[in-house]
Amino acid sequence: MKARVHVMLKDGVLDPQGAAIQHALGTLGFKGVEDVRQGKVIELDLADGTSADTIAQMCEKLLANTVIESYRVEVL
Amino acid sequence: MRAAVIVFPGSNCDRDMAVALKAAGADVTMVWHKDAELPDVDLVAVPGGFSFGDYLRCGAIAAQSPICKGVVAHVERGGYALGVCNGFQVLTETGLLPGALMRNAGLKFICKTVELNVVTSDSAFTEAYTAGDTVDFPVAHHDGNYTIDAEGLARLHGEDRVAFTYGDNPNGSIDDIAGILSENRRVLGMMPHPERAVDAGHGGTDGQALFRGLLGQLTNA
């Protein structure tokens, strides 16, 4: 089985990289880009039957820093 | 005083840290990250650098290395720890210090000497300074933008645990915070490099008092 973990800065945490991307899109002439948030995607190839709880522990212990980041798991 | 300096793949201030500690009179042992146990020491120093290439997040992989279990155990026993730059990031990732270090607000890597305010002298690390002193330490980081939630921030201020603030905030850190202490005041994490300010030939000696004070406190303990 495969799982895809999306890690994003929490709402309210300033994302300077997202702001820089937003600015660059504006420079390229794209209008109406009101906000950009940058995160990361981590794909896991897991033994069949790995529980959602185990994947959540992987996120909590390592994949996301829950002080500043939130995560979402998508089982593929 | 006996001190251990942890060496991760990608550490680059480990020898500077050892030189600064030895100059202040410490017996220093270098400890490789794969060692599961620390030697019997009074202080563990987690040095600056780019441990594990800053993969995933700065300090995140190092915080899971075997030696970090030993560092956590050392601190839980009441041992002293100093984390500088990447070492500060490692200590926040292990949970030994609260908050997190994010990408600099200006997105640039910053490498220069900055002025810091000593906020408290109530710790072994800062007792040789006077609160209100200003010191010049170099910074060299891309991810030094300290953040913490409002409740945690109020605790840091309320418990007098902000050790250093920036005179002119270079990286966007909340409340200009450059270094913080643990609840028992025996762990200091800071982004600026005191170990790079211990030799007049290398741009200043303001960091000497930190190591001298630490040695004085721990040797008498």
XYZ file of C-alpha atoms in Angstrom:
297
model
C 0.000 0.000 0.000
C 1.001 3.558 -0.515
C 0.242 6.632 1.501
C 0.830 10.240 0.632
C 1.432 12.675 3.476
C 0.805 16.365 2.866
C 2.630 18.638 5.296
C 1.688 22.319 5.422
C 2.511 25.193 7.730
C -0.423 25.741 10.052
C -2.849 28.531 9.287
C -1.604 31.689 10.889
C 2.080 30.689 10.661
C 3.773 33.134 8.305
C 5.000 31.363 5.171
C 7.760 33.538 3.685
C 8.384 31.075 0.832
C 4.704 31.160 -0.138
C 4.814 34.955 -0.034
C 7.875 34.969 -2.309
C 6.111 32.677 -4.808
C 3.032 34.885 -4.724
C 5.202 37.910 -5.457
C 6.956 36.129 -8.336
C 3.640 35.082 -9.888
C 2.583 38.729 -9.742
C 5.847 39.728 -11.416
C 5.080 37.266 -14.221
C 1.826 39.114 -14.839
C -0.586 36.635 -13.239
C -3.331 38.624 -11.599
C -5.562 37.694 -8.711
C -3.173 35.379 -6.853
C -4.443 36.218 -3.411
C -2.353 33.860 -1.306
C 0.220 31.099 -1.780
C 1.158 28.479 0.797
C 4.044 26.088 0.187
C 4.158 22.665 1.770
C 5.659 19.278 1.052
C 4.436 15.904 -0.085
C 5.966 12.704 1.268
C 5.064 9.384 -0.382
C 5.357 6.238 1.704
C 5.455 2.713 0.322
C 4.162 0.631 3.229
C 3.539 -2.991 4.118
C -0.077 -3.885 3.403
C -2.240 -3.447 6.445
C -0.223 -0.644 8.030
C -2.755 1.040 10.242
C -3.875 4.639 10.017
C -2.748 4.997 13.602
C 0.802 3.902 12.727
C 0.940 6.373 9.852
C -0.324 9.111 12.158
C 2.484 8.283 14.599
C 5.028 8.579 11.770
C 3.640 12.037 11.061
C 3.611 13.122 14.687
C 7.068 11.803 15.524
C 8.976 12.752 12.412
C 7.275 13.808 9.192
C 5.647 16.957 10.559
C 6.727 19.324 13.312
C 3.323 19.844 14.858
C 4.493 23.019 16.585
C 4.273 24.776 13.214
C 2.967 22.232 10.704
C -0.231 20.327 10.094
C -0.435 17.106 8.087
C -2.989 15.193 6.089
C -2.669 11.530 5.152
C -4.051 10.182 1.916
C -4.014 6.375 1.575
C -3.680 5.505 -2.111
C 34.162 20.097 34.051
C 33.596 17.345 31.546
C 31.818 18.145 28.306
C 30.749 16.149 25.275
C 30.360 17.663 21.821
C 28.017 15.707 19.573
C 29.138 15.193 15.988
C 26.530 14.530 13.305
C 27.227 14.057 9.624
C 27.090 17.667 8.463
C 28.091 19.291 11.757
C 30.607 22.044 11.020
C 30.990 23.951 14.292
C 31.832 20.912 16.412
C 35.549 21.658 16.536
C 34.968 25.362 17.175
C 32.774 24.359 20.102
C 35.461 22.007 21.426
C 38.115 24.737 21.139
C 35.906 27.224 23.026
C 35.157 24.727 25.803
C 38.791 23.649 26.132
C 39.953 27.278 26.228
C 37.629 27.785 29.195
C 39.135 24.730 30.904
C 36.775 21.843 30.108
C 37.749 18.251 29.340
C 36.088 17.676 25.996
C 35.063 14.410 24.379
C 33.728 14.287 20.826
C 30.793 11.872 20.523
C 29.629 10.404 17.218
C 25.879 10.450 16.571
C 25.631 6.670 16.272
C 26.823 6.155 19.829
C 23.821 5.288 21.917
C 25.321 6.381 25.217
C 26.965 9.550 26.344
C 30.114 9.414 28.427
C 29.687 10.680 31.991
C 29.701 14.446 31.446
C 28.354 17.615 33.028
C 27.535 19.365 29.767
C 26.463 18.205 26.328
C 27.029 20.657 23.500
C 25.062 20.210 20.295
C 26.992 22.182 17.680
C 26.056 24.143 14.604
C 26.144 22.901 11.061
C 23.801 21.221 8.658
C 23.202 17.830 10.225
C 21.930 15.321 7.681
C 21.884 18.066 5.059
C 18.914 19.747 6.760
C 16.752 17.092 5.085
C 13.055 17.089 6.006
C 13.480 19.973 8.479
C 16.608 21.409 10.107
C 17.554 19.148 12.991
C 14.681 16.694 12.457
C 16.767 13.695 11.422
C 19.491 14.415 13.976
C 16.864 14.536 16.706
C 16.037 10.890 15.927
C 19.652 9.682 15.974
C 20.740 7.227 18.684
C 22.795 9.778 20.610
C 19.828 12.117 20.992
C 18.118 9.572 23.221
C 21.215 9.866 25.392
C 21.023 13.667 25.270
C 17.361 13.575 26.345
C 18.211 11.180 29.193
C 21.106 13.433 30.258
C 18.822 16.482 30.391
C 16.070 14.571 32.176
C 18.629 13.636 34.848
C 19.284 17.354 35.335
C 22.360 17.578 33.100
C 23.316 20.743 31.252
C 23.033 21.145 27.482
C 23.959 23.897 25.065
C 22.595 23.902 21.532
C 23.930 26.473 19.102
C 22.432 27.172 15.680
C 21.692 23.737 14.230
C 22.087 22.485 17.801
C 19.221 24.778 18.860
C 17.126 23.366 16.015
C 17.963 19.830 17.163
C 16.966 20.624 20.764
C 13.591 22.027 19.666
C 13.026 18.974 17.458
C 13.700 16.665 20.397
C 11.209 18.647 22.474
C 13.822 19.616 25.069
C 13.165 23.254 24.232
C 9.791 24.675 23.167
C 8.967 26.312 19.847
C 10.498 25.865 16.411
C 12.956 27.535 14.038
C 11.519 28.437 10.661
C 12.984 29.794 7.429
C 14.314 33.352 7.876
C 11.578 35.887 7.147
C 13.727 37.450 4.413
C 14.429 33.974 2.931
C 18.170 34.679 2.748
C 20.973 32.868 4.521
C 22.365 35.406 6.988
C 26.058 35.351 7.855
C 27.213 38.353 9.867
C 27.970 39.536 13.378
C 24.924 40.821 15.231
C 24.377 42.669 18.466
C 22.490 40.762 21.149
C 20.954 41.878 24.415
C 21.533 39.675 27.431
C 18.026 39.423 28.893
C 18.719 37.370 31.997
C 21.832 36.533 33.964
C 19.920 33.898 35.900
C 21.480 30.780 34.353
C 24.844 29.052 34.369
C 25.259 30.165 30.753
C 24.639 33.861 31.325
C 25.668 34.428 34.916
C 28.960 36.015 33.856
C 27.004 38.725 32.032
C 24.704 41.362 33.467
C 21.134 41.592 32.233
C 21.054 44.500 29.821
C 24.602 43.897 28.514
C 25.020 43.912 24.769
C 27.334 41.395 23.115
C 28.408 40.793 19.526
C 28.087 37.220 18.281
C 28.167 35.940 14.706
C 25.066 34.373 13.163
C 25.140 32.007 10.177
C 21.794 30.467 9.406
C 18.963 30.082 6.936
C 16.369 28.867 9.435
C 16.666 30.971 12.560
C 13.208 32.482 12.658
C 12.084 31.432 16.135
C 8.385 30.883 16.629
C 6.208 29.638 19.458
C 2.509 29.840 20.251
C 1.155 32.719 22.341
C 0.840 30.624 25.472
C 4.392 29.310 25.198
C 5.699 32.806 24.526
C 3.963 34.156 27.619
C 5.540 31.359 29.658
C 9.028 32.113 28.325
C 8.668 35.761 29.303
C 6.877 35.051 32.575
C 9.544 32.581 33.704
C 12.448 34.800 32.597
C 13.588 32.167 30.097
C 14.512 34.420 27.192
C 18.300 34.484 27.454
C 19.209 36.667 24.474
C 17.350 38.942 22.060
C 18.562 40.520 18.820
C 19.280 44.252 18.834
C 18.207 44.441 15.192
C 16.140 41.339 14.401
C 17.736 39.748 11.320
C 15.423 36.786 10.745
C 11.881 37.568 11.876
C 12.063 35.757 15.230
C 9.090 36.419 17.453
C 9.837 39.144 20.031
C 13.426 39.301 18.663
C 14.253 36.060 20.515
C 17.761 34.752 19.833
C 18.129 32.222 22.657
C 15.973 30.534 25.284
C 16.376 28.477 28.441
C 14.598 25.316 29.505
C 12.262 25.255 32.475
C 15.076 24.145 34.822
C 17.422 26.736 33.187
C 20.008 24.040 32.429
C 19.440 23.889 28.684
C 20.234 26.881 26.484
C 19.420 26.982 22.788
C 20.526 29.927 20.686
C 21.006 30.731 17.012
C 24.043 33.046 17.349
C 27.452 31.456 17.823
C 29.220 32.226 21.126
C 31.918 29.684 20.213
C 32.864 31.844 17.244
C 33.449 34.813 19.546
C 36.185 33.533 21.846
C 39.345 34.638 20.058
C 40.395 38.231 19.431
C 41.920 37.108 16.136
C 38.543 35.861 14.952
C 36.456 38.963 15.425
C 35.730 39.307 19.111
C 35.731 37.699 22.525
C 32.215 38.410 23.805
C 31.468 34.680 23.876
C 34.240 33.888 26.349
C 32.114 34.902 29.330
C 29.457 32.334 28.420
C 31.945 29.469 28.539
C 33.821 30.913 31.503
C 30.588 31.336 33.476
C 29.454 27.827 32.595
C 32.769 26.327 33.647
C 32.724 28.310 36.874
C 29.220 27.127 37.762
C 29.683 23.500 36.792
C 33.118 23.124 38.309
C 31.875 24.415 41.658
C 28.730 22.286 41.503
